PDB file of C-alpha atoms in Angstrom:
ATOM      1  CA  MET A  30       0.000   0.000   0.000  1.00 86.00           C
ATOM      2  CA  ASN A  31       1.300   3.437  -0.932  1.00 92.00           C
ATOM      3  CA  ALA A  32      -0.006   5.673   1.864  1.00 94.00           C
ATOM      4  CA  ALA A  33       1.014   8.827  -0.037  1.00 93.00           C
ATOM      5  CA  GLU A  34      -1.648   7.982  -2.652  1.00 95.00           C
ATOM      6  CA  TYR A  35      -4.301   6.695  -0.245  1.00 97.00           C
ATOM      7  CA  LEU A  36      -7.923   7.307  -1.229  1.00 97.00           C
ATOM      8  CA  ALA A  37     -11.153   5.787   0.039  1.00 97.00           C
ATOM      9  CA  LEU A  38     -14.712   6.934  -0.600  1.00 97.00           C
ATOM     10  CA  GLU A  39     -17.146   6.672   2.302  1.00 97.00           C
ATOM     11  CA  ILE A  40     -20.628   7.836   3.281  1.00 96.00           C
ATOM     12  CA  LEU A  41     -21.187  10.135   6.277  1.00 96.00           C
ATOM     13  CA  ARG A  42     -24.003   9.606   8.760  1.00 94.00           C
ATOM     14  CA  ASP A  43     -26.044  12.277   6.966  1.00 94.00           C
ATOM     15  CA  GLY A  44     -25.703  10.401   3.648  1.00 94.00           C
ATOM     16  CA  ARG A  45     -23.122  12.677   2.027  1.00 95.00           C
ATOM     17  CA  PRO A  46     -20.030  11.181   0.368  1.00 96.00           C
ATOM     18  CA  VAL A  47     -16.613  11.944   1.835  1.00 97.00           C
ATOM     19  CA  ARG A  48     -13.127  11.222   0.520  1.00 97.00           C
ATOM     20  CA  ILE A  49     -10.608   9.966   3.050  1.00 97.00           C
ATOM     21  CA  ARG A  50      -7.327  10.688   1.331  1.00 97.00           C
ATOM     22  CA  ALA A  51      -3.656  11.372   1.831  1.00 97.00           C
ATOM     23  CA  LEU A  52      -2.899  14.927   2.914  1.00 95.00           C
ATOM     24  CA  LYS A  53      -1.072  16.877   0.207  1.00 95.00           C
ATOM     25  CA  PRO A  54       1.182  19.951   0.470  1.00 91.00           C
ATOM     26  CA  SER A  55      -1.375  21.780  -1.699  1.00 93.00           C
ATOM     27  CA  ASP A  56      -3.945  21.337   1.116  1.00 93.00           C
ATOM     28  CA  ARG A  57      -2.334  24.077   3.225  1.00 89.00           C
ATOM     29  CA  GLU A  58      -5.035  26.732   2.699  1.00 89.00           C
ATOM     30  CA  SER A  59      -7.872  24.208   3.041  1.00 89.00           C
ATOM     31  CA  MET A  60      -6.419  22.917   6.312  1.00 85.00           C
ATOM     32  CA  LEU A  61      -6.001  26.445   7.674  1.00 82.00           C
ATOM     33  CA  ALA A  62      -9.617  27.160   6.686  1.00 83.00           C
ATOM     34  CA  ALA A  63     -10.700  24.046   8.638  1.00 79.00           C
ATOM     35  CA  VAL A  64      -8.790  25.316  11.674  1.00 79.00           C
ATOM     36  CA  GLY A  65     -10.600  28.635  11.236  1.00 77.00           C
ATOM     37  CA  ARG A  66     -13.932  26.782  11.459  1.00 76.00           C
ATOM     38  CA  THR A  67     -12.829  25.009  14.638  1.00 74.00           C
ATOM     39  CA  GLY A  68     -13.900  26.561  17.913  1.00 73.00           C
ATOM     40  CA  ASP A  69     -11.735  27.243  20.938  1.00 70.00           C
ATOM     41  CA  ALA A  70     -13.068  24.243  22.882  1.00 71.00           C
ATOM     42  CA  SER A  71     -12.343  21.837  20.017  1.00 69.00           C
ATOM     43  CA  LEU A  72      -8.844  23.250  19.539  1.00 67.00           C
ATOM     44  CA  TYR A  73      -8.213  22.941  23.275  1.00 57.00           C
ATOM     45  CA  ARG A  74      -9.270  19.272  23.208  1.00 68.00           C
ATOM     46  CA  ARG A  75      -6.845  18.636  20.312  1.00 68.00           C
ATOM     47  CA  PHE A  76      -3.815  20.617  21.557  1.00 65.00           C
ATOM     48  CA  PHE A  77      -4.431  20.570  25.357  1.00 59.00           C
ATOM     49  CA  SER A  78      -3.990  24.342  25.514  1.00 63.00           C
ATOM     50  CA  PRO A  79      -5.552  27.427  23.960  1.00 65.00           C
ATOM     51  CA  LYS A  80      -4.507  27.565  20.309  1.00 66.00           C
ATOM     52  CA  HIS A  81      -5.500  30.531  18.173  1.00 67.00           C
ATOM     53  CA  SER A  82      -2.826  30.478  15.479  1.00 70.00           C
ATOM     54  CA  PHE A  83       0.040  28.411  14.137  1.00 75.00           C
ATOM     55  CA  SER A  84       3.586  29.477  13.399  1.00 83.00           C
ATOM     56  CA  GLU A  85       5.069  28.785   9.966  1.00 86.00           C
ATOM     57  CA  ARG A  86       7.189  26.098  11.617  1.00 89.00           C
ATOM     58  CA  GLU A  87       4.108  24.383  13.076  1.00 84.00           C
ATOM     59  CA  ILE A  88       2.285  24.566   9.741  1.00 85.00           C
ATOM     60  CA  ALA A  89       5.284  23.007   7.998  1.00 87.00           C
ATOM     61  CA  TYR A  90       5.381  20.222  10.612  1.00 85.00           C
ATOM     62  CA  TYR A  91       1.727  19.356  10.034  1.00 86.00           C
ATOM     63  CA  MET A  92       1.844  19.665   6.240  1.00 88.00           C
ATOM     64  CA  GLU A  93       5.206  18.068   5.378  1.00 90.00           C
ATOM     65  CA  VAL A  94       4.388  14.398   5.763  1.00 93.00           C
ATOM     66  CA  ASP A  95       6.695  11.560   4.631  1.00 95.00           C
ATOM     67  CA  PHE A  96       3.991   8.810   4.721  1.00 95.00           C
ATOM     68  CA  VAL A  97       6.443   6.445   6.412  1.00 94.00           C
ATOM     69  CA  SER A  98       7.012   7.716   9.941  1.00 95.00           C
ATOM     70  CA  HIS A  99       4.390  10.483   9.659  1.00 96.00           C
ATOM     71  CA  VAL A 100       1.103   9.618   7.935  1.00 97.00           C
ATOM     72  CA  ALA A 101      -1.722  12.146   7.590  1.00 95.00           C
ATOM     73  CA  LEU A 102      -5.186  11.789   6.070  1.00 97.00           C
ATOM     74  CA  ALA A 103      -7.748  14.440   5.220  1.00 96.00           C
ATOM     75  CA  ALA A 104     -11.530  14.064   5.171  1.00 97.00           C
ATOM     76  CA  GLU A 105     -12.784  16.007   2.159  1.00 97.00           C
ATOM     77  CA  LEU A 106     -16.366  16.582   1.087  1.00 95.00           C
ATOM     78  CA  GLU A 107     -18.188  18.831  -1.354  1.00 94.00           C
ATOM     79  CA  GLU A 108     -20.049  21.926  -0.202  1.00 92.00           C
ATOM     80  CA  ASN A 109     -21.584  24.332  -2.694  1.00 92.00           C
ATOM     81  CA  GLY A 110     -19.698  22.549  -5.458  1.00 92.00           C
ATOM     82  CA  GLN A 111     -16.313  23.096  -3.797  1.00 93.00           C
ATOM     83  CA  PRO A 112     -14.067  20.602  -1.987  1.00 94.00           C
ATOM     84  CA  VAL A 113     -13.852  21.285   1.751  1.00 94.00           C
ATOM     85  CA  ILE A 114     -11.507  19.614   4.195  1.00 94.00           C
ATOM     86  CA  ALA A 115     -13.612  18.934   7.275  1.00 94.00           C
ATOM     87  CA  GLY A 116     -11.023  17.114   9.374  1.00 92.00           C
ATOM     88  CA  GLY A 117      -7.816  15.219   9.510  1.00 93.00           C
ATOM     89  CA  GLY A 118      -6.061  12.463  11.348  1.00 93.00           C
ATOM     90  CA  ARG A 119      -2.465  11.392  11.576  1.00 94.00           C
ATOM     91  CA  TYR A 120      -0.046   9.092  13.222  1.00 97.00           C
ATOM     92  CA  ILE A 121       3.611   9.616  13.926  1.00 95.00           C
ATOM     93  CA  VAL A 122       5.870   6.652  14.643  1.00 96.00           C
ATOM     94  CA  SER A 123       7.283   7.209  18.120  1.00 93.00           C
ATOM     95  CA  GLU A 124       9.256   3.970  18.445  1.00 93.00           C
ATOM     96  CA  PRO A 125       9.590   0.791  16.382  1.00 94.00           C
ATOM     97  CA  GLY A 126       6.132  -0.768  15.922  1.00 95.00           C
ATOM     98  CA  CYS A 127       4.313   2.056  17.715  1.00 96.00           C
ATOM     99  CA  ALA A 128       2.726   5.321  16.593  1.00 97.00           C
ATOM    100  CA  GLU A 129       0.975   8.252  18.293  1.00 95.00           C
ATOM    101  CA  MET A 130      -2.391   9.245  16.777  1.00 94.00           C
ATOM    102  CA  ALA A 131      -4.298  12.519  16.733  1.00 89.00           C
ATOM    103  CA  PHE A 132      -7.489  13.754  15.076  1.00 89.00           C
ATOM    104  CA  ALA A 133      -9.366  16.995  14.548  1.00 87.00           C
ATOM    105  CA  VAL A 134     -12.723  17.698  12.919  1.00 90.00           C
ATOM    106  CA  ASP A 135     -13.935  21.259  12.393  1.00 89.00           C
ATOM    107  CA  ASP A 136     -16.988  22.246  14.426  1.00 87.00           C
ATOM    108  CA  PRO A 137     -19.574  22.317  11.591  1.00 90.00           C
ATOM    109  CA  HIS A 138     -18.771  18.711  10.658  1.00 91.00           C
ATOM    110  CA  GLN A 139     -18.570  17.082  14.084  1.00 89.00           C
ATOM    111  CA  GLY A 140     -20.998  14.252  14.818  1.00 91.00           C
ATOM    112  CA  LEU A 141     -21.009  12.917  11.236  1.00 94.00           C
ATOM    113  CA  GLY A 142     -18.649   9.993  11.851  1.00 94.00           C
ATOM    114  CA  ILE A 143     -15.550  11.611  10.339  1.00 95.00           C
ATOM    115  CA  GLY A 144     -13.359  10.728  13.334  1.00 92.00           C
ATOM    116  CA  LYS A 145     -14.370   7.056  13.113  1.00 94.00           C
ATOM    117  CA  LEU A 146     -13.651   6.984   9.387  1.00 96.00           C
ATOM    118  CA  LEU A 147     -10.227   8.566   9.850  1.00 95.00           C
ATOM    119  CA  MET A 148      -9.509   6.076  12.630  1.00 94.00           C
ATOM    120  CA  ARG A 149     -10.506   3.139  10.418  1.00 94.00           C
ATOM    121  CA  HIS A 150      -8.317   4.196   7.507  1.00 96.00           C
ATOM    122  CA  LEU A 151      -5.302   5.138   9.611  1.00 95.00           C
ATOM    123  CA  THR A 152      -5.548   1.702  11.229  1.00 95.00           C
ATOM    124  CA  LEU A 153      -5.536   0.032   7.808  1.00 94.00           C
ATOM    125  CA  ILE A 154      -2.400   1.966   6.851  1.00 96.00           C
ATOM    126  CA  ALA A 155      -0.763   1.195  10.220  1.00 95.00           C
ATOM    127  CA  ARG A 156      -1.405  -2.521   9.745  1.00 94.00           C
ATOM    128  CA  ALA A 157       0.003  -2.437   6.222  1.00 94.00           C
ATOM    129  CA  SER A 158       3.064  -0.666   7.670  1.00 95.00           C
ATOM    130  CA  HIS A 159       3.459  -3.459  10.250  1.00 94.00           C
ATOM    131  CA  LEU A 160       2.750  -1.297  13.268  1.00 96.00           C
ATOM    132  CA  ASP A 161       1.649  -3.167  16.382  1.00 95.00           C
ATOM    133  CA  THR A 162       0.420  -0.392  18.653  1.00 96.00           C
ATOM    134  CA  LEU A 163      -1.397   2.895  18.205  1.00 96.00           C
ATOM    135  CA  LYS A 164      -1.394   5.322  21.110  1.00 96.00           C
ATOM    136  CA  ALA A 165      -3.119   8.579  21.906  1.00 93.00           C
ATOM    137  CA  GLU A 166      -3.370  11.038  24.735  1.00 90.00           C
ATOM    138  CA  VAL A 167      -6.878  12.383  25.163  1.00 89.00           C
ATOM    139  CA  LEU A 168      -8.277  14.827  27.677  1.00 85.00           C
ATOM    140  CA  ALA A 169     -10.344  12.705  30.047  1.00 85.00           C
ATOM    141  CA  ASP A 170     -13.472  14.794  29.375  1.00 84.00           C
ATOM    142  CA  ASN A 171     -13.153  14.452  25.573  1.00 87.00           C
ATOM    143  CA  THR A 172     -15.922  11.882  25.420  1.00 88.00           C
ATOM    144  CA  PRO A 173     -16.386  11.995  21.613  1.00 87.00           C
ATOM    145  CA  MET A 174     -12.726  11.145  20.934  1.00 86.00           C
ATOM    146  CA  LEU A 175     -12.690   8.381  23.530  1.00 89.00           C
ATOM    147  CA  ALA A 176     -15.842   6.998  21.876  1.00 89.00           C
ATOM    148  CA  VAL A 177     -14.030   6.899  18.509  1.00 90.00           C
ATOM    149  CA  PHE A 178     -11.271   4.767  20.014  1.00 90.00           C
ATOM    150  CA  LYS A 179     -13.720   2.501  21.840  1.00 90.00           C
ATOM    151  CA  ALA A 180     -15.776   1.976  18.673  1.00 90.00           C
ATOM    152  CA  SER A 181     -12.705   1.155  16.579  1.00 90.00           C
ATOM    153  CA  GLY A 182     -12.969  -2.571  17.222  1.00 90.00           C
ATOM    154  CA  LEU A 183      -9.348  -2.652  18.389  1.00 93.00           C
ATOM    155  CA  PRO A 184      -8.427  -4.098  21.760  1.00 93.00           C
ATOM    156  CA  LEU A 185      -7.556  -1.102  23.901  1.00 91.00           C
ATOM    157  CA  LYS A 186      -6.269  -0.161  27.293  1.00 94.00           C
ATOM    158  CA  LEU A 187      -7.186   3.114  28.937  1.00 93.00           C
ATOM    159  CA  LYS A 188      -5.151   4.623  31.762  1.00 94.00           C
ATOM    160  CA  ARG A 189      -6.163   7.884  33.348  1.00 92.00           C
ATOM    161  CA  ASP A 190      -3.459  10.183  34.636  1.00 90.00           C
ATOM    162  CA  GLY A 191      -5.050  13.312  36.074  1.00 89.00           C
ATOM    163  CA  SER A 192      -6.924  15.095  33.293  1.00 86.00           C
ATOM    164  CA  VAL A 193      -5.412  12.942  30.528  1.00 88.00           C
ATOM    165  CA  THR A 194      -6.409   9.456  29.404  1.00 91.00           C
ATOM    166  CA  HIS A 195      -3.658   7.399  27.767  1.00 93.00           C
ATOM    167  CA  VAL A 196      -5.056   5.112  25.087  1.00 93.00           C
ATOM    168  CA  HIS A 197      -3.125   2.056  23.825  1.00 94.00           C
ATOM    169  CA  MET A 198      -4.631   0.048  20.967  1.00 94.00           C
ATOM    170  CA  ASP A 199      -3.444  -3.226  19.469  1.00 94.00           C
ATOM    171  CA  CYS A 200      -3.737  -2.642  15.722  1.00 90.00           C
ATOM    172  CA  ARG A 201      -2.713  -6.214  14.904  1.00 83.00           C
ATOM    173  CA  HIS A 202      -6.223  -7.274  15.908  1.00 68.00           C
ATOM    174  CA  SER A 203      -7.921  -8.850  12.908  1.00 53.00           C
ATOM    175  CA  SER A 204     -11.481  -7.581  13.356  1.00 48.00           C
ATOM    176  CA  GLU A 205     -12.699  -4.771  11.128  1.00 48.00           C
ATOM    177  CA  THR A 206     -12.385  -1.279  12.534  1.00 40.00           C
ATOM    178  CA  LYS A 207     -15.850  -0.322  11.368  1.00 41.00           C
ATOM    179  CA  GLY A 208     -18.119   1.072  14.061  1.00 40.00           C
ATOM    180  CA  GLU A 209     -21.688  -0.160  14.101  1.00 36.00           C
ATOM    181  CA  ASP A 210     -23.127   3.278  13.381  1.00 39.00           C
ATOM    182  CA  ASP A 211     -20.799   4.100  10.485  1.00 40.00           C
ATOM    183  CA  GLY A 212     -22.270   4.246   7.023  1.00 41.00           C
ATOM    184  CA  PRO A 213     -21.170   1.830   4.323  1.00 41.00           C
ATOM    185  CA  SER A 214     -18.097   2.362   2.165  1.00 42.00           C
ATOM    186  CA  ILE A 215     -18.914   3.255  -1.433  1.00 39.00           C
ATOM    187  CA  GLN A 216     -15.595   2.018  -2.738  1.00 36.00           C
ATOM    188  CA  GLY A 217     -11.996   2.115  -1.700  1.00 44.00           C
ATOM    189  CA  ALA A 218      -8.757   2.484  -3.561  1.00 42.00           C
ATOM    190  CA  HIS A 219      -5.854   1.911  -1.276  1.00 40.00           C
TER     191      HIS A 219
END
């Protein structure tokens, strides 16, 4: 599987199609627009601190992805005839066989199943890359993100440390990572 060319077509909970695809350098403005549609509370849950802007260095870090040790996917849908990036997910290999995951979905598109879809497709790429473990740190009160991990179908361990929950998932598990309330895939090209 070539993660840099990843593309899968899915259906959101509201029936709209969405493309889960590899993040491209040309997505910079679309990603910044998605951040602009993301409220303070959502940004806090993602970055664990108030985040109102990004430095050029931070933008480069998030956009320059090698698709080996740093894999990033975008969730893109059509609105008013234009492609819109509604969210993204990534993993970064932190040690052999293990990667740290993170997700963000802009406020207008939360609750449509985008996080679960990103989780599913990142897990498929992680398996193809022979990763054993996916990890995440989630604020303990970030119930929607914890629900995404719990619905992934992966065996997981949760450990709370103050206001943060450490999530460890075994991505070698063979069951599908499709949540029961996800819509069907239209087609996939991996």
